[in-house]
Amino acid sequence: FGFTYIIFQYLLQSDFNFHNKNIDINSKLIHIGGWKKLEKNKISKDKFNSICKNILKLDSVIDIYGFTELMGINFPDCECGWKPIPNNVRVIVRDEKDRKVLNKGEKGLLQFVTHFPTSYAGVSVLTDDVGVINKSKCKCGSTDSFKILGRRKKAENRGCGDILSTKYDNSSIENRQEPIIYDFY
């Protein structure tokens, strides 16, 4: 389990050569946040999953999408690569220019509506994330599901994975002899 860009940058691209090791984890990798940090590397979700599975010999790679305002509701990938929408959340896709509601299958900004937040105005959150709602029932059985396609151009980086990278100097991490312990509290 870890942040997407940390797994890619500090595990998969590290000096530790997994290709010469007899590693067979027979497990799942769950990762969250930090896709924006990989944009410059042109790493797609499919390519990331393939690299992880091949190098680490994993059974599956699961990307989880979520954000604080949804009070712990998160959206893991199903086996088909879509993110099933639970009954307590409504996902709306809006046009980037005029914010009109788009049809299933059309890409636009994702808006999440849920009754969970009661202590602040978080019932409806329009994100900078671009996505699409599946036009039909997913093969996994989910009636409604969506995919994240990226971020709106020039969107501010403010996800947990992005903020983490600004707190630590990469050169000091690479030159450390002792293990790194992250304290977020």
PDB file of C-alpha atoms in Angstrom:
ATOM      1  CA  PHE A   1       0.000   0.000   0.000  1.00  0.00           C
ATOM      2  CA  GLY A   2       1.323   3.452  -0.803  1.00  0.00           C
ATOM      3  CA  PHE A   3       1.215   6.655  -2.794  1.00  0.00           C
ATOM      4  CA  THR A   4       1.334   6.041  -6.538  1.00  0.00           C
ATOM      5  CA  TYR A   5       4.283   8.277  -7.366  1.00  0.00           C
ATOM      6  CA  ILE A   6       6.340   7.034  -4.386  1.00  0.00           C
ATOM      7  CA  ILE A   7       5.871   3.434  -5.513  1.00  0.00           C
ATOM      8  CA  PHE A   8       6.905   4.357  -9.046  1.00  0.00           C
ATOM      9  CA  GLN A   9       9.777   6.720  -8.277  1.00  0.00           C
ATOM     10  CA  TYR A  10      11.329   5.165  -5.173  1.00  0.00           C
ATOM     11  CA  LEU A  11      10.527   1.480  -5.641  1.00  0.00           C
ATOM     12  CA  LEU A  12      10.145   0.678  -9.330  1.00  0.00           C
ATOM     13  CA  GLN A  13      12.765   3.154 -10.575  1.00  0.00           C
ATOM     14  CA  SER A  14      15.184   2.670  -7.688  1.00  0.00           C
ATOM     15  CA  ASP A  15      18.658   1.161  -7.867  1.00  0.00           C
ATOM     16  CA  PHE A  16      17.305  -2.079  -6.430  1.00  0.00           C
ATOM     17  CA  ASN A  17      17.126  -4.295  -9.497  1.00  0.00           C
ATOM     18  CA  PHE A  18      14.018  -6.450  -9.128  1.00  0.00           C
ATOM     19  CA  HIS A  19      14.715  -8.168 -12.465  1.00  0.00           C
ATOM     20  CA  ASN A  20      17.667 -10.060 -10.988  1.00  0.00           C
ATOM     21  CA  LYS A  21      15.846 -11.059  -7.815  1.00  0.00           C
ATOM     22  CA  ASN A  22      13.590 -14.041  -7.307  1.00  0.00           C
ATOM     23  CA  ILE A  23      10.621 -12.045  -6.063  1.00  0.00           C
ATOM     24  CA  ASP A  24       7.175 -13.558  -6.187  1.00  0.00           C
ATOM     25  CA  ILE A  25       4.957 -11.603  -3.834  1.00  0.00           C
ATOM     26  CA  ASN A  26       1.669 -13.241  -4.918  1.00  0.00           C
ATOM     27  CA  SER A  27      -0.235 -10.328  -3.537  1.00  0.00           C
ATOM     28  CA  LYS A  28      -2.077  -7.135  -4.410  1.00  0.00           C
ATOM     29  CA  LEU A  29      -0.725  -3.616  -4.574  1.00  0.00           C
ATOM     30  CA  ILE A  30      -3.093  -0.878  -3.447  1.00  0.00           C
ATOM     31  CA  HIS A  31      -2.072   2.673  -4.268  1.00  0.00           C
ATOM     32  CA  ILE A  32      -3.574   6.122  -3.798  1.00  0.00           C
ATOM     33  CA  GLY A  33      -2.754   9.632  -4.869  1.00  0.00           C
ATOM     34  CA  GLY A  34       0.138  11.155  -6.714  1.00  0.00           C
ATOM     35  CA  TRP A  35      -0.852  10.587 -10.347  1.00  0.00           C
ATOM     36  CA  LYS A  36      -0.162  14.244 -11.078  1.00  0.00           C
ATOM     37  CA  LYS A  37       3.475  13.679 -10.114  1.00  0.00           C
ATOM     38  CA  LEU A  38       3.736  11.033 -12.873  1.00  0.00           C
ATOM     39  CA  GLU A  39       2.328  13.170 -15.701  1.00  0.00           C
ATOM     40  CA  LYS A  40       5.798  14.286 -16.803  1.00  0.00           C
ATOM     41  CA  ASN A  41       6.819  10.594 -17.078  1.00  0.00           C
ATOM     42  CA  LYS A  42       3.859   9.868 -19.402  1.00  0.00           C
ATOM     43  CA  ILE A  43       2.893   6.888 -17.247  1.00  0.00           C
ATOM     44  CA  SER A  44      -0.664   5.775 -17.895  1.00  0.00           C
ATOM     45  CA  LYS A  45      -2.629   3.718 -15.403  1.00  0.00           C
ATOM     46  CA  ASP A  46      -2.389   0.651 -17.676  1.00  0.00           C
ATOM     47  CA  LYS A  47       1.379   1.054 -18.042  1.00  0.00           C
ATOM     48  CA  PHE A  48       1.823   1.564 -14.289  1.00  0.00           C
ATOM     49  CA  ASN A  49      -0.227  -1.577 -13.561  1.00  0.00           C
ATOM     50  CA  SER A  50       1.732  -3.605 -16.117  1.00  0.00           C
ATOM     51  CA  ILE A  51       5.107  -2.481 -14.733  1.00  0.00           C
ATOM     52  CA  CYS A  52       4.021  -3.265 -11.159  1.00  0.00           C
ATOM     53  CA  LYS A  53       2.668  -6.699 -12.063  1.00  0.00           C
ATOM     54  CA  ASN A  54       5.737  -7.660 -14.099  1.00  0.00           C
ATOM     55  CA  ILE A  55       8.458  -6.385 -11.779  1.00  0.00           C
ATOM     56  CA  LEU A  56       6.847  -7.288  -8.447  1.00  0.00           C
ATOM     57  CA  LYS A  57       5.019 -10.411  -9.710  1.00  0.00           C
ATOM     58  CA  LEU A  58       1.688  -9.180  -8.318  1.00  0.00           C
ATOM     59  CA  ASP A  59      -1.747 -10.737  -8.716  1.00  0.00           C
ATOM     60  CA  SER A  60      -3.421  -7.358  -9.095  1.00  0.00           C
ATOM     61  CA  VAL A  61      -2.919  -3.619  -8.778  1.00  0.00           C
ATOM     62  CA  ILE A  62      -5.767  -1.551  -7.322  1.00  0.00           C
ATOM     63  CA  ASP A  63      -5.915   2.229  -7.678  1.00  0.00           C
ATOM     64  CA  ILE A  64      -8.096   3.919  -5.056  1.00  0.00           C
ATOM     65  CA  TYR A  65      -9.615   7.350  -5.693  1.00  0.00           C
ATOM     66  CA  GLY A  66     -10.989   9.516  -2.928  1.00  0.00           C
ATOM     67  CA  PHE A  67     -10.632  12.833  -1.169  1.00  0.00           C
ATOM     68  CA  THR A  68     -11.085  14.164   2.338  1.00  0.00           C
ATOM     69  CA  GLU A  69     -14.329  16.007   1.642  1.00  0.00           C
ATOM     70  CA  LEU A  70     -16.110  12.679   1.044  1.00  0.00           C
ATOM     71  CA  MET A  71     -15.642  11.640   4.674  1.00  0.00           C
ATOM     72  CA  GLY A  72     -13.814   8.378   3.971  1.00  0.00           C
ATOM     73  CA  ILE A  73     -15.836   7.228   0.962  1.00  0.00           C
ATOM     74  CA  ASN A  74     -13.359   5.895  -1.552  1.00  0.00           C
ATOM     75  CA  PHE A  75     -13.527   4.303  -4.968  1.00  0.00           C
ATOM     76  CA  PRO A  76     -11.269   1.297  -5.614  1.00  0.00           C
ATOM     77  CA  ASP A  77     -10.896  -0.156  -9.102  1.00  0.00           C
ATOM     78  CA  CYS A  78     -12.988  -3.170  -9.959  1.00  0.00           C
ATOM     79  CA  GLU A  79     -11.357  -6.006 -11.928  1.00  0.00           C
ATOM     80  CA  CYS A  80     -12.365  -4.194 -15.164  1.00  0.00           C
ATOM     81  CA  GLY A  81     -10.572  -0.959 -14.231  1.00  0.00           C
ATOM     82  CA  TRP A  82     -13.721   1.074 -13.485  1.00  0.00           C
ATOM     83  CA  LYS A  83     -14.592   2.584 -10.107  1.00  0.00           C
ATOM     84  CA  PRO A  84     -18.013   1.373  -8.914  1.00  0.00           C
ATOM     85  CA  ILE A  85     -20.241   4.101  -7.466  1.00  0.00           C
ATOM     86  CA  PRO A  86     -21.827   3.164  -4.115  1.00  0.00           C
ATOM     87  CA  ASN A  87     -25.527   3.821  -3.491  1.00  0.00           C
ATOM     88  CA  ASN A  88     -24.799   6.710  -1.113  1.00  0.00           C
ATOM     89  CA  VAL A  89     -22.936   8.780  -3.742  1.00  0.00           C
ATOM     90  CA  ARG A  90     -24.042  10.383  -6.980  1.00  0.00           C
ATOM     91  CA  VAL A  91     -21.364  11.173  -9.569  1.00  0.00           C
ATOM     92  CA  ILE A  92     -22.123  13.850 -12.154  1.00  0.00           C
ATOM     93  CA  VAL A  93     -19.942  14.732 -15.155  1.00  0.00           C
ATOM     94  CA  ARG A  94     -19.967  18.424 -16.113  1.00  0.00           C
ATOM     95  CA  ASP A  95     -18.686  20.283 -19.153  1.00  0.00           C
ATOM     96  CA  GLU A  96     -15.445  22.108 -18.330  1.00  0.00           C
ATOM     97  CA  LYS A  97     -16.553  25.346 -20.005  1.00  0.00           C
ATOM     98  CA  ASP A  98     -20.207  25.866 -19.102  1.00  0.00           C
ATOM     99  CA  ARG A  99     -20.637  23.290 -16.280  1.00  0.00           C
ATOM    100  CA  LYS A 100     -23.671  21.707 -17.989  1.00  0.00           C
ATOM    101  CA  VAL A 101     -24.401  18.087 -17.051  1.00  0.00           C
ATOM    102  CA  LEU A 102     -23.035  15.641 -19.630  1.00  0.00           C
ATOM    103  CA  ASN A 103     -24.343  12.223 -20.627  1.00  0.00           C
ATOM    104  CA  LYS A 104     -22.779   8.900 -19.649  1.00  0.00           C
ATOM    105  CA  GLY A 105     -19.762   8.258 -21.860  1.00  0.00           C
ATOM    106  CA  GLU A 106     -18.875  11.954 -22.235  1.00  0.00           C
ATOM    107  CA  LYS A 107     -15.764  13.233 -20.455  1.00  0.00           C
ATOM    108  CA  GLY A 108     -15.789  16.230 -18.182  1.00  0.00           C
ATOM    109  CA  LEU A 109     -15.232  17.467 -14.631  1.00  0.00           C
ATOM    110  CA  LEU A 110     -16.404  15.112 -11.904  1.00  0.00           C
ATOM    111  CA  GLN A 111     -18.843  16.260  -9.244  1.00  0.00           C
ATOM    112  CA  PHE A 112     -19.625  14.118  -6.201  1.00  0.00           C
ATOM    113  CA  VAL A 113     -22.851  14.450  -4.224  1.00  0.00           C
ATOM    114  CA  THR A 114     -23.445  12.615  -0.944  1.00  0.00           C
ATOM    115  CA  HIS A 115     -25.399  13.223   2.248  1.00  0.00           C
ATOM    116  CA  PHE A 116     -22.515  12.113   4.513  1.00  0.00           C
ATOM    117  CA  PRO A 117     -20.934  15.494   5.333  1.00  0.00           C
ATOM    118  CA  THR A 118     -23.099  17.270   7.902  1.00  0.00           C
ATOM    119  CA  SER A 119     -20.600  19.491   9.724  1.00  0.00           C
ATOM    120  CA  TYR A 120     -19.574  21.546   6.670  1.00  0.00           C
ATOM    121  CA  ALA A 121     -20.722  22.364   3.138  1.00  0.00           C
ATOM    122  CA  GLY A 122     -19.357  19.202   1.551  1.00  0.00           C
ATOM    123  CA  VAL A 123     -22.576  17.667   0.285  1.00  0.00           C
ATOM    124  CA  SER A 124     -21.645  18.559  -3.299  1.00  0.00           C
ATOM    125  CA  VAL A 125     -18.016  18.829  -4.459  1.00  0.00           C
ATOM    126  CA  LEU A 126     -17.001  19.754  -8.000  1.00  0.00           C
ATOM    127  CA  THR A 127     -13.436  18.535  -8.559  1.00  0.00           C
ATOM    128  CA  ASP A 128     -10.678  19.415 -11.020  1.00  0.00           C
ATOM    129  CA  ASP A 129     -10.566  15.740 -11.993  1.00  0.00           C
ATOM    130  CA  VAL A 130     -11.658  14.796 -15.487  1.00  0.00           C
ATOM    131  CA  GLY A 131     -13.540  11.539 -15.886  1.00  0.00           C
ATOM    132  CA  VAL A 132     -16.283   9.608 -17.594  1.00  0.00           C
ATOM    133  CA  ILE A 133     -19.235   7.534 -16.379  1.00  0.00           C
ATOM    134  CA  ASN A 134     -19.569   4.067 -17.894  1.00  0.00           C
ATOM    135  CA  LYS A 135     -22.330   4.021 -20.539  1.00  0.00           C
ATOM    136  CA  SER A 136     -23.407   0.517 -19.611  1.00  0.00           C
ATOM    137  CA  LYS A 137     -23.388  -1.903 -16.719  1.00  0.00           C
ATOM    138  CA  CYS A 138     -19.825  -2.986 -15.922  1.00  0.00           C
ATOM    139  CA  LYS A 139     -18.777  -6.597 -16.458  1.00  0.00           C
ATOM    140  CA  CYS A 140     -18.052  -6.773 -12.714  1.00  0.00           C
ATOM    141  CA  GLY A 141     -21.785  -6.320 -12.085  1.00  0.00           C
ATOM    142  CA  SER A 142     -21.725  -2.695 -10.983  1.00  0.00           C
ATOM    143  CA  THR A 143     -24.643  -0.718 -12.392  1.00  0.00           C
ATOM    144  CA  ASP A 144     -22.840   2.639 -12.227  1.00  0.00           C
ATOM    145  CA  SER A 145     -19.092   3.205 -12.435  1.00  0.00           C
ATOM    146  CA  PHE A 146     -16.619   5.843 -13.589  1.00  0.00           C
ATOM    147  CA  LYS A 147     -12.988   6.311 -14.627  1.00  0.00           C
ATOM    148  CA  ILE A 148     -10.552   9.086 -13.865  1.00  0.00           C
ATOM    149  CA  LEU A 149      -8.951  10.336 -17.090  1.00  0.00           C
ATOM    150  CA  GLY A 150      -6.707  13.018 -15.582  1.00  0.00           C
ATOM    151  CA  ARG A 151      -6.811  16.532 -14.198  1.00  0.00           C
ATOM    152  CA  ARG A 152      -8.108  19.758 -15.662  1.00  0.00           C
ATOM    153  CA  LYS A 153      -5.208  21.613 -17.264  1.00  0.00           C
ATOM    154  CA  LYS A 154      -3.553  24.111 -14.925  1.00  0.00           C
ATOM    155  CA  ALA A 155      -5.358  22.649 -11.907  1.00  0.00           C
ATOM    156  CA  GLU A 156      -3.659  23.294  -8.579  1.00  0.00           C
ATOM    157  CA  ASN A 157      -1.933  20.245  -7.079  1.00  0.00           C
ATOM    158  CA  ARG A 158      -3.540  19.718  -3.701  1.00  0.00           C
ATOM    159  CA  GLY A 159      -3.990  15.994  -3.185  1.00  0.00           C
ATOM    160  CA  CYS A 160      -2.332  14.169  -0.279  1.00  0.00           C
ATOM    161  CA  GLY A 161       0.213  12.505  -2.570  1.00  0.00           C
ATOM    162  CA  ASP A 162       1.162  15.849  -4.090  1.00  0.00           C
ATOM    163  CA  ILE A 163       1.425  17.669  -0.769  1.00  0.00           C
ATOM    164  CA  LEU A 164       3.625  14.909   0.681  1.00  0.00           C
ATOM    165  CA  SER A 165       6.192  15.422  -2.072  1.00  0.00           C
ATOM    166  CA  THR A 166       6.538  19.106  -1.210  1.00  0.00           C
ATOM    167  CA  LYS A 167       7.294  18.382   2.462  1.00  0.00           C
ATOM    168  CA  TYR A 168      10.480  16.410   1.825  1.00  0.00           C
ATOM    169  CA  ASP A 169      13.565  17.277  -0.193  1.00  0.00           C
ATOM    170  CA  ASN A 170      14.179  14.434  -2.659  1.00  0.00           C
ATOM    171  CA  SER A 171      17.963  14.794  -2.485  1.00  0.00           C
ATOM    172  CA  SER A 172      17.943  14.388   1.287  1.00  0.00           C
ATOM    173  CA  ILE A 173      15.739  11.285   0.960  1.00  0.00           C
ATOM    174  CA  GLU A 174      18.060   9.683  -1.583  1.00  0.00           C
ATOM    175  CA  ASN A 175      21.167  10.324   0.562  1.00  0.00           C
ATOM    176  CA  ARG A 176      19.746   9.011   3.844  1.00  0.00           C
ATOM    177  CA  GLN A 177      21.290   5.969   5.468  1.00  0.00           C
ATOM    178  CA  GLU A 178      18.524   5.398   8.026  1.00  0.00           C
ATOM    179  CA  PRO A 179      14.906   4.525   7.145  1.00  0.00           C
ATOM    180  CA  ILE A 180      12.468   7.356   6.492  1.00  0.00           C
ATOM    181  CA  ILE A 181       9.583   7.610   8.952  1.00  0.00           C
ATOM    182  CA  TYR A 182       6.759   9.913   7.871  1.00  0.00           C
ATOM    183  CA  ASP A 183       4.811  11.569  10.647  1.00  0.00           C
ATOM    184  CA  PHE A 184       1.592  13.137   9.386  1.00  0.00           C
ATOM    185  CA  TYR A 185       0.097  14.054  12.745  1.00  0.00           C
TER     186      TYR A 185
END
